[in-house]
Amino acid sequence: MMGLSCREVIRKRRSIRKFDSRPVSADLLEEIIEAARLAPSGTNRQPWRFILLKSEKEKGKIAGIVIQPFVLEAPAVFVCCVDRNSFTRRMVGKRLKELVDTNVVSQESADFLSQRNIPERVEEVITPSSAYLDLGIAVEHMVLQATALGLGSCWVRLFNTRQMHKALGLPEEIEVVALLPVGYPAHSPPLRPRLNRDDIIIEPDN
Ligand SMILES: Cc1cc2nc3c(=O)[nH]c(=O)nc-3n(C[C@H](O)[C@H](O)[C@H](O)COP(=O)(O)O)c2cc1C
């Protein structure tokens, strides 16, 4: 069977806030993880990390922290995080070397990039804004892949990230950014309000 085109997936996607109780197969969840894995990122740093909560016991850990109950009604919840380790000199160097070895970046550019002020120790890393761009791209890849598989999802940021970090017992360098509940949609909402084309295009000065 032919899958949906990119255009069709983009048009079909909605934030889904009601889920069927039907579980999502491990294969489909793996496809969603693969969509994140293949996302682009600055200097190929791939700072995204995910915790997948499926059982009632696993989801129960975040029960007191999510504000919107629909999140826990989803059969699978991805906790989407940034790993600050990705921004240490050692990890940046490793990723840069891969790019040089695969002829993506020249040795000169890699040398130039490594001259920047890159922290040695993870404790010194202040998460750069590009980390959130990188994670955002990966999560939206997951959202679109889920849609293409007939699943629904919803970006969720409405929770206290520090409390979430604590409830999951995560290491210091892992920063929780968003949740992505995933499941079979139990509603099919219409297109939500959007700005017009001319509201989002700023014409360059002539
Ligand atoms: C970064 C981000 C954070 C969001 N956080 C929440 C949230 O905490 N709770 C929620 O119900 N929806 C959340 N949403 C979903 C938006 O409300 C939704 O995308 C918007 O209203 C447009 O609707 P649509 O996604 O169905 O097109 C979030 C979306 C994004 C991109």
Short mmCIF file of C-alpha atoms and ligand atoms in Angstrom, two decimals:
data_model
loop_
_atom_site.label_atom_id
_atom_site.label_comp_id
_atom_site.label_asym_id
_atom_site.label_seq_id
_atom_site.Cartn_x
_atom_site.Cartn_y
_atom_site.Cartn_z
CA MET A 1 0.00 0.00 0.00
CA MET A 2 1.31 3.44 -0.90
CA GLY A 3 1.86 5.64 2.14
CA LEU A 4 0.74 9.23 2.44
CA SER A 5 2.79 11.92 0.74
CA CYS A 6 4.63 14.47 2.87
CA ARG A 7 1.98 17.03 1.86
CA GLU A 8 -0.81 14.69 3.00
CA VAL A 9 0.88 13.94 6.32
CA ILE A 10 1.37 17.65 7.05
CA ARG A 11 -2.28 18.34 6.26
CA LYS A 12 -3.55 15.39 8.26
CA ARG A 13 -1.59 16.11 11.46
CA ARG A 14 -3.45 17.54 14.44
CA SER A 15 -2.66 17.78 18.11
CA ILE A 16 -4.56 14.76 19.41
CA ARG A 17 -5.85 14.98 22.98
CA LYS A 18 -8.11 11.89 23.07
CA PHE A 19 -6.70 8.43 22.63
CA ASP A 20 -8.14 4.99 22.03
CA SER A 21 -7.13 2.43 24.67
CA ARG A 22 -5.65 0.25 21.88
CA PRO A 23 -1.92 -0.25 22.51
CA VAL A 24 0.64 0.83 19.93
CA SER A 25 2.86 -2.02 18.72
CA ALA A 26 6.56 -2.02 19.52
CA ASP A 27 7.30 -1.91 15.76
CA LEU A 28 5.42 1.35 15.30
CA LEU A 29 7.10 2.89 18.34
CA GLU A 30 10.47 1.87 16.87
CA GLU A 31 9.54 3.61 13.60
CA ILE A 32 8.81 6.77 15.56
CA ILE A 33 12.16 6.52 17.37
CA GLU A 34 13.88 6.00 14.01
CA ALA A 35 12.27 9.20 12.69
CA ALA A 36 13.86 11.09 15.59
CA ARG A 37 17.22 9.40 15.09
CA LEU A 38 17.41 10.56 11.47
CA ALA A 39 16.71 14.23 12.22
CA PRO A 40 19.28 16.90 11.32
CA SER A 41 21.12 18.87 14.03
CA GLY A 42 23.76 21.56 14.36
CA THR A 43 27.22 20.02 13.79
CA ASN A 44 25.38 16.68 13.89
CA ARG A 45 25.35 16.85 17.68
CA GLN A 46 22.09 14.85 18.00
CA PRO A 47 21.48 16.06 21.56
CA TRP A 48 18.00 14.47 21.79
CA ARG A 49 17.26 11.71 24.29
CA PHE A 50 13.94 10.00 24.98
CA ILE A 51 12.39 8.05 27.80
CA LEU A 52 9.48 5.91 26.63
CA LEU A 53 6.80 5.34 29.26
CA LYS A 54 4.29 2.60 28.43
CA SER A 55 3.11 0.58 31.43
CA GLU A 56 0.77 2.06 34.02
CA LYS A 57 3.66 1.75 36.48
CA GLU A 58 5.99 3.77 34.23
CA LYS A 59 3.37 6.41 33.45
CA GLY A 60 2.44 6.53 37.14
CA LYS A 61 5.81 8.13 37.86
CA ILE A 62 4.69 11.32 36.14
CA ALA A 63 1.06 11.20 37.24
CA GLY A 64 1.39 13.95 39.81
CA ILE A 65 3.26 16.20 37.39
CA VAL A 66 1.31 16.30 34.13
CA ILE A 67 -1.45 18.85 34.27
CA GLN A 68 -3.56 17.59 31.38
CA PRO A 69 -5.02 14.12 32.10
CA PHE A 70 -5.12 13.09 28.42
CA VAL A 71 -1.33 12.68 28.49
CA LEU A 72 -1.59 9.64 30.76
CA GLU A 73 -4.46 8.19 28.72
CA ALA A 74 -2.09 7.71 25.77
CA PRO A 75 -0.66 4.17 25.55
CA ALA A 76 2.84 5.57 25.06
CA VAL A 77 4.46 8.78 26.29
CA PHE A 78 7.85 9.96 25.08
CA VAL A 79 9.68 12.22 27.53
CA CYS A 80 11.77 14.35 25.19
CA CYS A 81 15.07 15.59 26.60
CA VAL A 82 18.33 17.29 25.74
CA ASP A 83 21.61 15.70 26.84
CA ARG A 84 24.04 18.44 27.90
CA ASN A 85 26.90 15.98 27.39
CA SER A 86 26.45 16.54 23.64
CA PHE A 87 27.95 20.01 24.08
CA THR A 88 31.20 19.11 25.84
CA ARG A 89 34.49 19.45 23.95
CA ARG A 90 34.86 15.67 23.88
CA MET A 91 31.46 15.00 22.30
CA VAL A 92 31.58 17.95 19.89
CA GLY A 93 35.06 16.75 18.84
CA LYS A 94 33.76 13.24 18.26
CA ARG A 95 30.89 14.44 16.06
CA LEU A 96 33.20 16.80 14.15
CA LYS A 97 35.66 13.99 13.49
CA GLU A 98 32.84 11.86 12.03
CA LEU A 99 31.92 14.75 9.74
CA VAL A 100 35.52 15.17 8.62
CA ASP A 101 35.95 11.40 8.12
CA THR A 102 32.82 11.29 5.94
CA ASN A 103 33.86 14.35 3.91
CA VAL A 104 31.01 16.51 5.14
CA VAL A 105 33.24 19.11 6.78
CA SER A 106 36.81 20.02 5.83
CA GLN A 107 39.60 19.65 8.38
CA GLU A 108 40.05 23.44 8.22
CA SER A 109 36.41 24.08 9.12
CA ALA A 110 36.59 21.48 11.89
CA ASP A 111 39.72 23.17 13.29
CA PHE A 112 37.99 26.53 13.12
CA LEU A 113 34.90 25.16 14.86
CA SER A 114 36.96 23.55 17.64
CA GLN A 115 38.66 26.85 18.43
CA ARG A 116 35.38 28.12 19.84
CA ASN A 117 34.90 28.31 23.55
CA ILE A 118 33.63 24.77 24.17
CA PRO A 119 33.33 23.60 27.79
CA GLU A 120 35.43 20.64 28.88
CA ARG A 121 33.13 19.50 31.64
CA VAL A 122 29.41 18.81 31.40
CA GLU A 123 28.88 20.82 34.61
CA GLU A 124 30.05 23.91 32.71
CA VAL A 125 27.65 23.42 29.81
CA ILE A 126 24.92 26.03 29.48
CA THR A 127 22.42 24.46 27.10
CA PRO A 128 22.65 26.47 23.85
CA SER A 129 19.43 27.55 22.16
CA SER A 130 20.41 25.36 19.20
CA ALA A 131 19.84 22.32 21.44
CA TYR A 132 16.15 23.17 21.59
CA LEU A 133 16.05 23.67 17.83
CA ASP A 134 17.66 20.26 17.37
CA LEU A 135 15.27 18.54 19.76
CA GLY A 136 12.31 20.36 18.20
CA ILE A 137 13.18 19.04 14.76
CA ALA A 138 13.53 15.48 16.08
CA VAL A 139 10.23 15.64 17.94
CA GLU A 140 8.40 17.01 14.93
CA HIS A 141 9.86 14.18 12.86
CA MET A 142 8.25 11.83 15.42
CA VAL A 143 4.94 13.69 15.21
CA LEU A 144 4.86 13.45 11.42
CA GLN A 145 5.95 9.79 11.42
CA ALA A 146 3.22 8.99 13.96
CA THR A 147 0.67 10.71 11.71
CA ALA A 148 1.88 8.74 8.69
CA LEU A 149 1.38 5.53 10.71
CA GLY A 150 -2.23 6.44 11.54
CA LEU A 151 -1.33 7.49 15.08
CA GLY A 152 -1.96 10.75 16.87
CA SER A 153 0.24 12.75 19.22
CA CYS A 154 0.45 16.09 20.96
CA TRP A 155 3.39 18.24 21.93
CA VAL A 156 3.13 18.95 25.66
CA ARG A 157 5.12 21.56 27.55
CA LEU A 158 2.56 22.30 30.22
CA PHE A 159 4.33 20.80 33.23
CA ASN A 160 7.15 21.65 35.60
CA THR A 161 10.36 20.36 34.03
CA ARG A 162 12.30 20.25 37.31
CA GLN A 163 9.60 18.15 38.96
CA MET A 164 9.55 15.87 35.93
CA HIS A 165 13.33 15.48 36.08
CA LYS A 166 13.11 14.50 39.73
CA ALA A 167 10.15 12.13 39.32
CA LEU A 168 12.03 10.20 36.63
CA GLY A 169 15.27 10.15 38.62
CA LEU A 170 17.24 11.46 35.66
CA PRO A 171 20.96 12.31 35.76
CA GLU A 172 21.85 16.00 36.09
CA GLU A 173 22.97 16.38 32.45
CA ILE A 174 19.61 15.26 31.06
CA GLU A 175 17.19 18.17 30.66
CA VAL A 176 13.49 17.44 30.16
CA VAL A 177 11.93 19.68 27.52
CA ALA A 178 8.62 18.22 26.32
CA LEU A 179 6.31 15.24 26.44
CA LEU A 180 4.88 13.51 23.41
CA PRO A 181 1.92 11.24 24.16
CA VAL A 182 1.24 8.89 21.24
CA GLY A 183 -1.71 6.63 20.51
CA TYR A 184 -4.58 5.88 18.16
CA PRO A 185 -6.69 9.04 17.86
CA ALA A 186 -10.17 8.89 19.39
CA HIS A 187 -11.23 12.14 17.72
CA SER A 188 -10.54 13.85 14.40
CA PRO A 189 -10.42 17.56 15.07
CA PRO A 190 -10.71 20.08 12.24
CA LEU A 191 -7.81 22.30 11.23
CA ARG A 192 -7.02 24.69 14.06
CA PRO A 193 -6.87 28.46 13.42
CA ARG A 194 -3.88 29.59 11.40
CA LEU A 195 -2.46 32.91 10.26
CA ASN A 196 -2.74 33.72 6.59
CA ARG A 197 0.13 33.42 4.19
CA ASP A 198 0.63 37.19 4.09
CA ASP A 199 0.78 37.34 7.89
CA ILE A 200 3.85 35.13 7.97
CA ILE A 201 5.82 36.42 5.00
CA ILE A 202 7.76 39.62 5.57
CA GLU A 203 8.60 41.18 2.25
CA PRO A 204 12.23 42.22 1.90
CA ASP A 205 12.86 45.93 1.45
CA ASN A 206 13.48 46.74 -2.20
C1 LIG B 1 6.22 23.42 21.66
C2 LIG B 1 4.75 23.11 21.81
C3 LIG B 1 4.21 22.96 23.07
C4 LIG B 1 2.88 22.61 23.22
N1 LIG B 1 2.39 22.38 24.48
C5 LIG B 1 1.12 21.94 24.63
C6 LIG B 1 0.64 21.56 25.90
O1 LIG B 1 1.33 21.62 26.90
N2 LIG B 1 -0.62 21.11 25.98
C7 LIG B 1 -1.43 20.99 24.90
O2 LIG B 1 -2.58 20.54 25.05
N3 LIG B 1 -1.02 21.34 23.66
C8 LIG B 1 0.25 21.79 23.50
N4 LIG B 1 0.72 22.11 22.25
C9 LIG B 1 -0.16 21.96 21.06
C10 LIG B 1 -0.63 23.31 20.50
O3 LIG B 1 -1.62 23.85 21.34
C11 LIG B 1 -1.15 23.08 19.06
O4 LIG B 1 -0.08 22.68 18.24
C12 LIG B 1 -1.79 24.33 18.45
O5 LIG B 1 -2.91 24.75 19.18
C13 LIG B 1 -2.23 24.08 16.99
O6 LIG B 1 -3.09 22.95 16.89
P1 LIG B 1 -2.70 21.71 15.98
O7 LIG B 1 -1.40 21.16 16.49
O8 LIG B 1 -3.83 20.72 16.14
O9 LIG B 1 -2.57 22.19 14.58
C14 LIG B 1 2.04 22.47 22.08
C15 LIG B 1 2.60 22.65 20.82
C16 LIG B 1 3.94 22.93 20.67
C17 LIG B 1 4.52 23.02 19.29
#
